[in-house]
């Protein structure tokens, strides 16, 4: 009974001892929750139509998606962890506490539990106050209580886990400052190590995909309790596996804290480390990381091995000496463990050399063709005009474009079973990498002409996915590219229009230069038939498009099959008469129209479009070339040259126009003129009772000789 009373008395005295921490905790929660809730509701609740949105925002704010609460929880975990066991770092206080007639285990639990109970109580009280504020503004607590309670439990569980890590650092050290440093090491070491390794991975491995993001991200998310906490909040959902991991870690850290607390000697107060065996276990990994970071940092700056050695030595000496000073508080002990210092540097040098010299054979790796189930190839530069993603509507009723990267879309939709063309491209790219390494990155034989940057996903028969990125000259893979673009599996995975259905298509818009018009719109089913016909006709024409056709032709217009969400945004914009509103949504999803798209052209004629005029040169009065624009990227720029060079000769105009493409659509043709040396020009032609201007582009080598001479001047 006496021991139990002492236990509760210790809890009371502990609260009195750190009354400042209790007050700070309550104030942090008070201003973070009820005060913030009142400010949010005061701004929005007057607008009845936004009430549903406000409730959603309130659920987000009081749930487990509040980023500010992540910061608050992290700060409190350090404050409470430090104040709970700071007495261990004072010889007078530790003598006093250990002189109390109570079991040391009970003493540990009293202080340890108090650090959790204080935060729980302060958080809980302010949650109740927040619900009261919401009720005062007319929002029933029943509408948000589920999310609020789950967020409350979620944050407290993660708080307990990271609080335990701070307590562990305080028990293992002999001073508050060293204990805080120890917390930073426990929480940040593996995250920093993985970031340095990822940096080396992306810098030295030429074929690494997204600098190793796909490989390292799963490990980074679980590299420390802080990282687990942040990644779980960012995931916007709670899973059973996430909860179990946090619970297991909390129990593990708590058990370790209790074990070390019972073994910790009272005489270790004021010493840097409470356990002698922990000194090398902490120092060696830090020296290895510091030496590795130093070598990588200086190599990135100067790209010389000598600088990498200099950085390694700097990282080794600085980290080792600083840690030894902290351990011993004596400059004479700087090199007392010089053998461990050299061993740590050798480990760092070995890791650095493994990346720099590619001792792992990473860049030369290609899966055996027989082991590949399927492949996906993303030619990013060829398809940078394609809009990947979808139009969405937020809680306020506004529309925006939800982006998806080209790689993600293509990798999710493409499964090439016939891998001969893709596999040949990759073999040539790997050979080029080897040649570049042998000849040097500055070799003149590397990258002559247009270069393709491509990403590849290998799906192996064992279920494993392997990602790589390559670069290669187009001239070396022209044949393979032709085969890829004639593969229906490749084409249908690259262009989202092939996945679009008539049910999700609400309108069709055609654009040519500055002229844009909706040729079909589903008005309660009125034009549904034409919309569906146009979609199917275009999918057929685009699917039959050959490389030979793309080599001879260039797009003459663009067509957009608007989704229902895009059409809604377009109607909203027209109703508000705001031409700029939702333009990022309504301007996406255009595809090229080639002259040979006979099925599409015939239907557009039925929609009263003068498509016959698209392929004719028409009555052109003048071509105007902006010379300054052409000279912009040239080694010599003559500021005294004429700004424009005008051509009015009908024969020259006909010759130039026969080789030209509308500039806006030139990049949509992967086998057109977009990757050649080009010059842009303005065309003035008759249009009704006046003149209209249009922008065209033409390869320099297809211009008349007289024009080439002007450009050379």
PDB file of N, CA and C in Angstrom, residues 151 178 210 213 245 294 350 371 479 481 501-502 529 541 565 590 602 625 643 647 651 682:
ATOM      1  N   UNK A 151      -8.477  10.310 -35.354  1.00  0.00           N
ATOM      2  CA  UNK A 151      -7.296  11.157 -35.403  1.00  0.00           C
ATOM      3  C   UNK A 151      -6.638  11.293 -34.040  1.00  0.00           C
ATOM      4  N   UNK A 178      23.517  16.165 -24.663  1.00  0.00           N
ATOM      5  CA  UNK A 178      23.902  14.942 -25.375  1.00  0.00           C
ATOM      6  C   UNK A 178      22.665  14.072 -25.626  1.00  0.00           C
ATOM      7  N   UNK A 210      14.591   7.753 -61.942  1.00  0.00           N
ATOM      8  CA  UNK A 210      14.180   8.777 -60.976  1.00  0.00           C
ATOM      9  C   UNK A 210      15.143   8.862 -59.804  1.00  0.00           C
ATOM     10  N   UNK A 213      14.336   6.755 -56.733  1.00  0.00           N
ATOM     11  CA  UNK A 213      13.162   7.031 -55.908  1.00  0.00           C
ATOM     12  C   UNK A 213      12.325   5.777 -55.671  1.00  0.00           C
ATOM     13  N   UNK A 245       2.576  -1.929 -36.746  1.00  0.00           N
ATOM     14  CA  UNK A 245       3.997  -1.567 -36.742  1.00  0.00           C
ATOM     15  C   UNK A 245       4.284  -0.545 -35.651  1.00  0.00           C
ATOM     16  N   UNK A 294      31.022  13.454 -47.088  1.00  0.00           N
ATOM     17  CA  UNK A 294      32.075  14.390 -47.472  1.00  0.00           C
ATOM     18  C   UNK A 294      32.649  14.073 -48.841  1.00  0.00           C
ATOM     19  N   UNK A 350      35.071   2.322 -49.546  1.00  0.00           N
ATOM     20  CA  UNK A 350      34.626   1.149 -50.295  1.00  0.00           C
ATOM     21  C   UNK A 350      33.225   1.363 -50.865  1.00  0.00           C
ATOM     22  N   UNK A 371      13.711 -14.161 -69.357  1.00  0.00           N
ATOM     23  CA  UNK A 371      13.172 -13.970 -68.008  1.00  0.00           C
ATOM     24  C   UNK A 371      12.141 -12.850 -67.943  1.00  0.00           C
ATOM     25  N   UNK A 479      15.128   2.293 -86.750  1.00  0.00           N
ATOM     26  CA  UNK A 479      14.385   1.101 -87.139  1.00  0.00           C
ATOM     27  C   UNK A 479      13.549   0.572 -85.982  1.00  0.00           C
ATOM     28  N   UNK A 481      12.426   2.280 -83.381  1.00  0.00           N
ATOM     29  CA  UNK A 481      11.333   3.207 -83.110  1.00  0.00           C
ATOM     30  C   UNK A 481      10.179   2.993 -84.078  1.00  0.00           C
ATOM     31  N   UNK A 501     -14.024   6.395 -73.617  1.00  0.00           N
ATOM     32  CA  UNK A 501     -15.261   5.761 -74.083  1.00  0.00           C
ATOM     33  C   UNK A 501     -16.296   6.822 -74.438  1.00  0.00           C
ATOM     34  N   UNK A 502     -17.282   6.401 -75.220  1.00  0.00           N
ATOM     35  CA  UNK A 502     -18.355   7.323 -75.606  1.00  0.00           C
ATOM     36  C   UNK A 502     -19.143   7.783 -74.396  1.00  0.00           C
ATOM     37  N   UNK A 529     -24.875  10.938 -80.815  1.00  0.00           N
ATOM     38  CA  UNK A 529     -24.509  10.046 -81.908  1.00  0.00           C
ATOM     39  C   UNK A 529     -23.278  10.554 -82.642  1.00  0.00           C
ATOM     40  N   UNK A 541      -8.662   5.961 -87.102  1.00  0.00           N
ATOM     41  CA  UNK A 541      -7.644   6.639 -87.917  1.00  0.00           C
ATOM     42  C   UNK A 541      -6.297   6.701 -87.200  1.00  0.00           C
ATOM     43  N   UNK A 565     -16.380  15.814 -67.124  1.00  0.00           N
ATOM     44  CA  UNK A 565     -15.916  16.802 -66.155  1.00  0.00           C
ATOM     45  C   UNK A 565     -15.354  18.034 -66.854  1.00  0.00           C
ATOM     46  N   UNK A 590      -5.793  17.424 -76.234  1.00  0.00           N
ATOM     47  CA  UNK A 590      -5.828  17.623 -77.687  1.00  0.00           C
ATOM     48  C   UNK A 590      -4.933  16.584 -78.371  1.00  0.00           C
ATOM     49  N   UNK A 602     -14.232  13.189 -92.899  1.00  0.00           N
ATOM     50  CA  UNK A 602     -15.580  13.119 -93.463  1.00  0.00           C
ATOM     51  C   UNK A 602     -16.625  13.545 -92.437  1.00  0.00           C
ATOM     52  N   UNK A 625      10.178  35.982 -91.709  1.00  0.00           N
ATOM     53  CA  UNK A 625      11.049  35.196 -90.822  1.00  0.00           C
ATOM     54  C   UNK A 625      11.690  36.119 -89.804  1.00  0.00           C
ATOM     55  N   UNK A 643      15.708  42.631 -88.485  1.00  0.00           N
ATOM     56  CA  UNK A 643      14.911  41.813 -87.573  1.00  0.00           C
ATOM     57  C   UNK A 643      14.057  40.811 -88.334  1.00  0.00           C
ATOM     58  N   UNK A 647       9.426  37.419 -97.479  1.00  0.00           N
ATOM     59  CA  UNK A 647       9.408  36.729 -98.774  1.00  0.00           C
ATOM     60  C   UNK A 647       8.024  36.921 -99.384  1.00  0.00           C
ATOM     61  N   UNK A 651       6.631  31.670-106.038  1.00  0.00           N
ATOM     62  CA  UNK A 651       7.294  30.382-106.228  1.00  0.00           C
ATOM     63  C   UNK A 651       8.035  29.953-104.963  1.00  0.00           C
ATOM     64  N   UNK A 682       6.104  33.648 -89.919  1.00  0.00           N
ATOM     65  CA  UNK A 682       4.707  34.067 -89.881  1.00  0.00           C
ATOM     66  C   UNK A 682       4.174  34.160 -91.306  1.00  0.00           C
TER      67      UNK A 682
END
